[in-house]
mmCIF file of C-alpha atoms in Angstrom:
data_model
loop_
_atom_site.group_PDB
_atom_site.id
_atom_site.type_symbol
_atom_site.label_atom_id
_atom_site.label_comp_id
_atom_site.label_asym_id
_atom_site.label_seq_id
_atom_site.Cartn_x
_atom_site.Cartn_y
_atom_site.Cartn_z
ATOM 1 C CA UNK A 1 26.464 15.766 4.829
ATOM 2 C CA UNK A 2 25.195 18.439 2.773
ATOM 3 C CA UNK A 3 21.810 20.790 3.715
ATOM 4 C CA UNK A 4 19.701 18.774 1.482
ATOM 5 C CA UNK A 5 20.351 15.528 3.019
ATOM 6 C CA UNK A 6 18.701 16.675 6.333
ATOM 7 C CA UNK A 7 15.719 17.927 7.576
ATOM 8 C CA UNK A 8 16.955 20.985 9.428
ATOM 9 C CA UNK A 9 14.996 22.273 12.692
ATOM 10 C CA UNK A 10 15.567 26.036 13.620
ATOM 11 C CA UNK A 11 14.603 26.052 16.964
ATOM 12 C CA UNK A 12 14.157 29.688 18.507
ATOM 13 C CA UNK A 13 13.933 30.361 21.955
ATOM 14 C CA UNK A 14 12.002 33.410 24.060
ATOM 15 C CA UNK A 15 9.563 35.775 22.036
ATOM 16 C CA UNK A 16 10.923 33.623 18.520
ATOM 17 C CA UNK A 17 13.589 34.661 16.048
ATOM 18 C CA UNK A 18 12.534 37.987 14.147
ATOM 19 C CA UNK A 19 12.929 38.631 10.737
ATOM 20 C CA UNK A 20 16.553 40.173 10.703
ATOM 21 C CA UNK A 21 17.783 37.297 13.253
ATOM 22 C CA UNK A 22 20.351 34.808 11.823
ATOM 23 C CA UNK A 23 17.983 31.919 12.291
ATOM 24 C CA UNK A 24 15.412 33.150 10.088
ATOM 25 C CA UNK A 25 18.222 34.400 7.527
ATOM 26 C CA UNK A 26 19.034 30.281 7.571
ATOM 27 C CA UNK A 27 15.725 29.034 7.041
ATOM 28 C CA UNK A 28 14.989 31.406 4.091
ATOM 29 C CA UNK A 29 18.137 30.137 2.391
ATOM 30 C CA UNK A 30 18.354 26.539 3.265
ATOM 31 C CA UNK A 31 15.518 24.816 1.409
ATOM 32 C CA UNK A 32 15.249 22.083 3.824
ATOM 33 C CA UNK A 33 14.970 24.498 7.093
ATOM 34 C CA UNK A 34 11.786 24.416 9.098
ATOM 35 C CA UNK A 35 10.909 26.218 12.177
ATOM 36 C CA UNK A 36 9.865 24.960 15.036
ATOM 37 C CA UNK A 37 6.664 27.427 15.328
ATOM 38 C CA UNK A 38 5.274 27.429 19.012
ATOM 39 C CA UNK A 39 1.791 28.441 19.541
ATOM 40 C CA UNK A 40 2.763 31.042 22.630
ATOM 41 C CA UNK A 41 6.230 32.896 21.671
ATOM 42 C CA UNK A 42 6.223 34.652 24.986
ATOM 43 C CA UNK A 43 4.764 32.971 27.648
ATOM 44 C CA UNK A 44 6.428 29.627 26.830
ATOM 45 C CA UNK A 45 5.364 26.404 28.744
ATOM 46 C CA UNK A 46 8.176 23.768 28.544
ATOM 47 C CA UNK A 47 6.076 20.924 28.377
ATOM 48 C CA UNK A 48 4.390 22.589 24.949
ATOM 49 C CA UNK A 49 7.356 23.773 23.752
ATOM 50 C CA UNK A 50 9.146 20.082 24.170
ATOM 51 C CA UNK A 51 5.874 18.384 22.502
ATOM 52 C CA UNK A 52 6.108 20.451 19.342
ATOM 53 C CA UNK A 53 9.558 20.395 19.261
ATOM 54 C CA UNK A 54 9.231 15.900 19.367
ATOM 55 C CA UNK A 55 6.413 16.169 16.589
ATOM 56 C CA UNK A 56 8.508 17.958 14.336
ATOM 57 C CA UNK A 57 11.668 15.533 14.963
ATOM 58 C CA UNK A 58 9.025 12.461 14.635
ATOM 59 C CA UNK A 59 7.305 13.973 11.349
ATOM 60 C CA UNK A 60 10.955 14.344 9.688
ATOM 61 C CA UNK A 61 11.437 12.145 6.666
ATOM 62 C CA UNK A 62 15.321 12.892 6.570
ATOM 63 C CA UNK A 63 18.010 12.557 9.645
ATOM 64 C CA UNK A 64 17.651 16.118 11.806
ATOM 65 C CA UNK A 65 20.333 18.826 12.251
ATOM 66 C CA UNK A 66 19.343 21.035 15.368
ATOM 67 C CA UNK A 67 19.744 24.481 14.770
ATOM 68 C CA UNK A 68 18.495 25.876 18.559
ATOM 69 C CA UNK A 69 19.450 29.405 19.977
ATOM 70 C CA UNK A 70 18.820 30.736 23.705
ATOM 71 C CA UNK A 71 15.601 28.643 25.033
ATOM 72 C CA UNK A 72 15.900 26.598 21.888
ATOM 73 C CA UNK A 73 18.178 24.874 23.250
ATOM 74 C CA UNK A 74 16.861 23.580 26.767
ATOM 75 C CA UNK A 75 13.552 22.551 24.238
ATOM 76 C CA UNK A 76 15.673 20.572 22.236
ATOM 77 C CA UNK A 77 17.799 19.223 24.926
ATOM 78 C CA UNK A 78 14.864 18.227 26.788
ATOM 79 C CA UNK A 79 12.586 17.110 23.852
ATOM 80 C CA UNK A 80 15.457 14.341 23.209
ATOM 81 C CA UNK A 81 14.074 11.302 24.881
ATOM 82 C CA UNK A 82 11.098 11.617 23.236
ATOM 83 C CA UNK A 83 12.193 11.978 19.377
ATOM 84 C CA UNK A 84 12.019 8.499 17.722
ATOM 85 C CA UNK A 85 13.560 9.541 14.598
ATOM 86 C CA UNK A 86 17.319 10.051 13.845
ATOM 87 C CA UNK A 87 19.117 13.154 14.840
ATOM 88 C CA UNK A 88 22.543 13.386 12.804
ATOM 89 C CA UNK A 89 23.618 16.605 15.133
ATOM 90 C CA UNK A 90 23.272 19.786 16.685
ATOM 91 C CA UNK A 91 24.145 23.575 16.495
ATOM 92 C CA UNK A 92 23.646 25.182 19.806
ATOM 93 C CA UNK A 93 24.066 28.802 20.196
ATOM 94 C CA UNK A 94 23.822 30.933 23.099
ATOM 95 C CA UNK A 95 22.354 28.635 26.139
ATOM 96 C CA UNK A 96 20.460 30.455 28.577
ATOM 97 C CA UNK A 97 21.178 29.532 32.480
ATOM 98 C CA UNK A 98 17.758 28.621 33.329
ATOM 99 C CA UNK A 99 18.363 27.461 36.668
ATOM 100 C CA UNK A 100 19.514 31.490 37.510
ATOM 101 C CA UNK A 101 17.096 32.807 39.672
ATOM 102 C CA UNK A 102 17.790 36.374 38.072
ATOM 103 C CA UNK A 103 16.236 35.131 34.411
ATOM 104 C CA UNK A 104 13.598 37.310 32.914
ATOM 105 C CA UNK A 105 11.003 36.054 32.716
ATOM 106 C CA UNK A 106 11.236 33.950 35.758
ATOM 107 C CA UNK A 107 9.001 31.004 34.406
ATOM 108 C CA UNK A 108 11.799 30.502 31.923
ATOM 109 C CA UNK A 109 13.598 28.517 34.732
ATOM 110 C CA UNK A 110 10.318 25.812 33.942
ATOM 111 C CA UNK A 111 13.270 24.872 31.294
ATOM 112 C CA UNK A 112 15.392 23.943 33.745
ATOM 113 C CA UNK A 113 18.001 22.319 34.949
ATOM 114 C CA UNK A 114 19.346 21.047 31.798
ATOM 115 C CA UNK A 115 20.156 17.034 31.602
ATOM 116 C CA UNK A 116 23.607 16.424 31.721
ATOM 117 C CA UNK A 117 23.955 12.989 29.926
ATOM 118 C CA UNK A 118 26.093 13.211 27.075
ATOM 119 C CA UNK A 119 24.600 13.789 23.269
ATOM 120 C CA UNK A 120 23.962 10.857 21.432
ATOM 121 C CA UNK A 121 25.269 12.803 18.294
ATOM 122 C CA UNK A 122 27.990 15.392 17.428
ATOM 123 C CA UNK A 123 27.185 18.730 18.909
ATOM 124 C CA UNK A 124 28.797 21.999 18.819
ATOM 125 C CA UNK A 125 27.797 24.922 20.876
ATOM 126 C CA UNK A 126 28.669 28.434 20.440
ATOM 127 C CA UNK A 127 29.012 31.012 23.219
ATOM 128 C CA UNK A 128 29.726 34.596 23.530
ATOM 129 C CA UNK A 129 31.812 35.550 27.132
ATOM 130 C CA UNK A 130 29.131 38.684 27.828
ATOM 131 C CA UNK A 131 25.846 36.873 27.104
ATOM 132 C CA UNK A 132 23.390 38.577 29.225
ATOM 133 C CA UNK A 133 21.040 35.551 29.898
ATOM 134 C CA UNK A 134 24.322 33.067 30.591
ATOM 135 C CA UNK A 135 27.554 33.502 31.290
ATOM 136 C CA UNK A 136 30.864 31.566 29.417
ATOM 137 C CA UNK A 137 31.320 29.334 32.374
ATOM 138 C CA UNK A 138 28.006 27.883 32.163
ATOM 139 C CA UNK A 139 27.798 27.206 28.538
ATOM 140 C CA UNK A 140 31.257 25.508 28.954
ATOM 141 C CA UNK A 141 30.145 23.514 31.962
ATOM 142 C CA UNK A 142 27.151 21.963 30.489
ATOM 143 C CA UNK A 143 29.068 21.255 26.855
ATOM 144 C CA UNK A 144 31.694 19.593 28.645
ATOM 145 C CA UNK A 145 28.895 17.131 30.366
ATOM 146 C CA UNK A 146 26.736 16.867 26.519
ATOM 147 C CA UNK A 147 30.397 16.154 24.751
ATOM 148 C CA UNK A 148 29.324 19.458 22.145
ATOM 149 C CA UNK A 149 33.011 21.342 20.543
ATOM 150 C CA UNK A 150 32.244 24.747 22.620
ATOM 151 C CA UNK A 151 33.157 28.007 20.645
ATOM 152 C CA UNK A 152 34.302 31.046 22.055
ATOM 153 C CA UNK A 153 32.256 33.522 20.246
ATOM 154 C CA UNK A 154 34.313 36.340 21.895
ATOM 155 C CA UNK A 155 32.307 39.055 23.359
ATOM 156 C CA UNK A 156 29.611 38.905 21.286
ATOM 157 C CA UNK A 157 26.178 39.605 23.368
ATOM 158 C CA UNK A 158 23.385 36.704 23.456
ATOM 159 C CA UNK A 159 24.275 36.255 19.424
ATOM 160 C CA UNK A 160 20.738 37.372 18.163
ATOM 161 C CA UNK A 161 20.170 40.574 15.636
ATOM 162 C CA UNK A 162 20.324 43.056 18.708
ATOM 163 C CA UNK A 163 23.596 41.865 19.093
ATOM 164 C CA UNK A 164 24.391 42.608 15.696
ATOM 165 C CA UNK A 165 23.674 38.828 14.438
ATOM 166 C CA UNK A 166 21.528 39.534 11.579
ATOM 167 C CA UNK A 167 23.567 37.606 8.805
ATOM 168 C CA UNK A 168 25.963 36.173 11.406
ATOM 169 C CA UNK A 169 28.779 35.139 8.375
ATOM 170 C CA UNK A 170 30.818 33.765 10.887
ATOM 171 C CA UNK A 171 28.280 31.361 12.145
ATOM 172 C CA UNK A 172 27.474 30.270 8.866
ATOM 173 C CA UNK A 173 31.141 29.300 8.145
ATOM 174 C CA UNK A 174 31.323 27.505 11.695
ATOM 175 C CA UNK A 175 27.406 25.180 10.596
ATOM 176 C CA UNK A 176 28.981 24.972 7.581
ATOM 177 C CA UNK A 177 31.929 23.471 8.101
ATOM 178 C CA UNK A 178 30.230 21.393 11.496
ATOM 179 C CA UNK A 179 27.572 20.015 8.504
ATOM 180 C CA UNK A 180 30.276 18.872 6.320
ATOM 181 C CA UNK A 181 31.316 16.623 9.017
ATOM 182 C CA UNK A 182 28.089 15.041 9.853
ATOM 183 C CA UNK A 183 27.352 11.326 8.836
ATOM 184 C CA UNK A 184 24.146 10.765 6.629
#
């Protein structure tokens, strides 16, 4: 599958993805990239964020490719029985364990737990072993139980532009070569 076959869905998580973040680098270059805007960034209610998240699925005229980091992913995850349109796969990066009680914010563990049924589409999630907001284990754990290729980012923080992952190159490689792969 190439970019322009699918309608691709950045998904950001907590307080959105700012302008030097990897997600927004995406969606400025990929001309069929939309964001999944939420109308409160940083008090996020699941059950909004999970709505909006289905509407833009539903209003997709192509299949979807997720493209979710930190609380982007438990919206995504948890918007999935609800989409009625076809979702050709996922790029996961950096899952936040919601269920921690040490989370800050503490309503962010509203997103959780995460389902554990496996994806009905290919999947690959990308982890760094010193994420602040979730550790290596947990990411592992949970894409064992989705069926998502996990990918040890190294030690690479929560994978954002504080991190360092402004143009991310090597997560551009890693969609690129997961898109390729993808049926249309």
């Amino acid at each position: 599958m190439k970019a322009s076959d699918a309608d691709i869905l950045i998904v950001p998580g907590y307080t959105n993805s700012g302008p030097d973040h990897w997600q927004t680098r995406w969606q400025n270059k990929l001309t069929s990239a939309r964001r999944v805007e939420q109308a409160e960034w940083a008090k996020p209610v699941r059950e909004d964020w999970v709505a909006r998240m289905v509407e833009e699925v539903n209003a997709s005229a192509k299949p979807v490719v997720i493209v979710a980091h930190s609380l982007g992913v438990a919206t995504a995850i948890h918007a999935l029985p609800h989409v009625e349109k076809k979702i050709a796969g996922a790029f996961l990066v950096a899952p936040p364990e919601v269920t921690n009680p040490k989370i800050r914010p503490k309503h962010l563990m509203t997103f959780g737990p995460y389902p554990r049924d496996p994806l009905p589409f290919p999947s690959v999630m990308i982890a760094s072993r010193n994420d602040p907001f979730g550790s290596y284990d947990h990411a592992g754990d949970i894409a064992n139980a989705w069926g998502s290729l996990l990918v040890d980012a190294g030690e690479s923080g929560h994978i954002n532009s504080e991190s360092g992952h402004g143009p991310w190159p090597e997560g551009t490689m890693v969609f690129a070569q997961f898109l390729s792969k993808l049926q249309v």
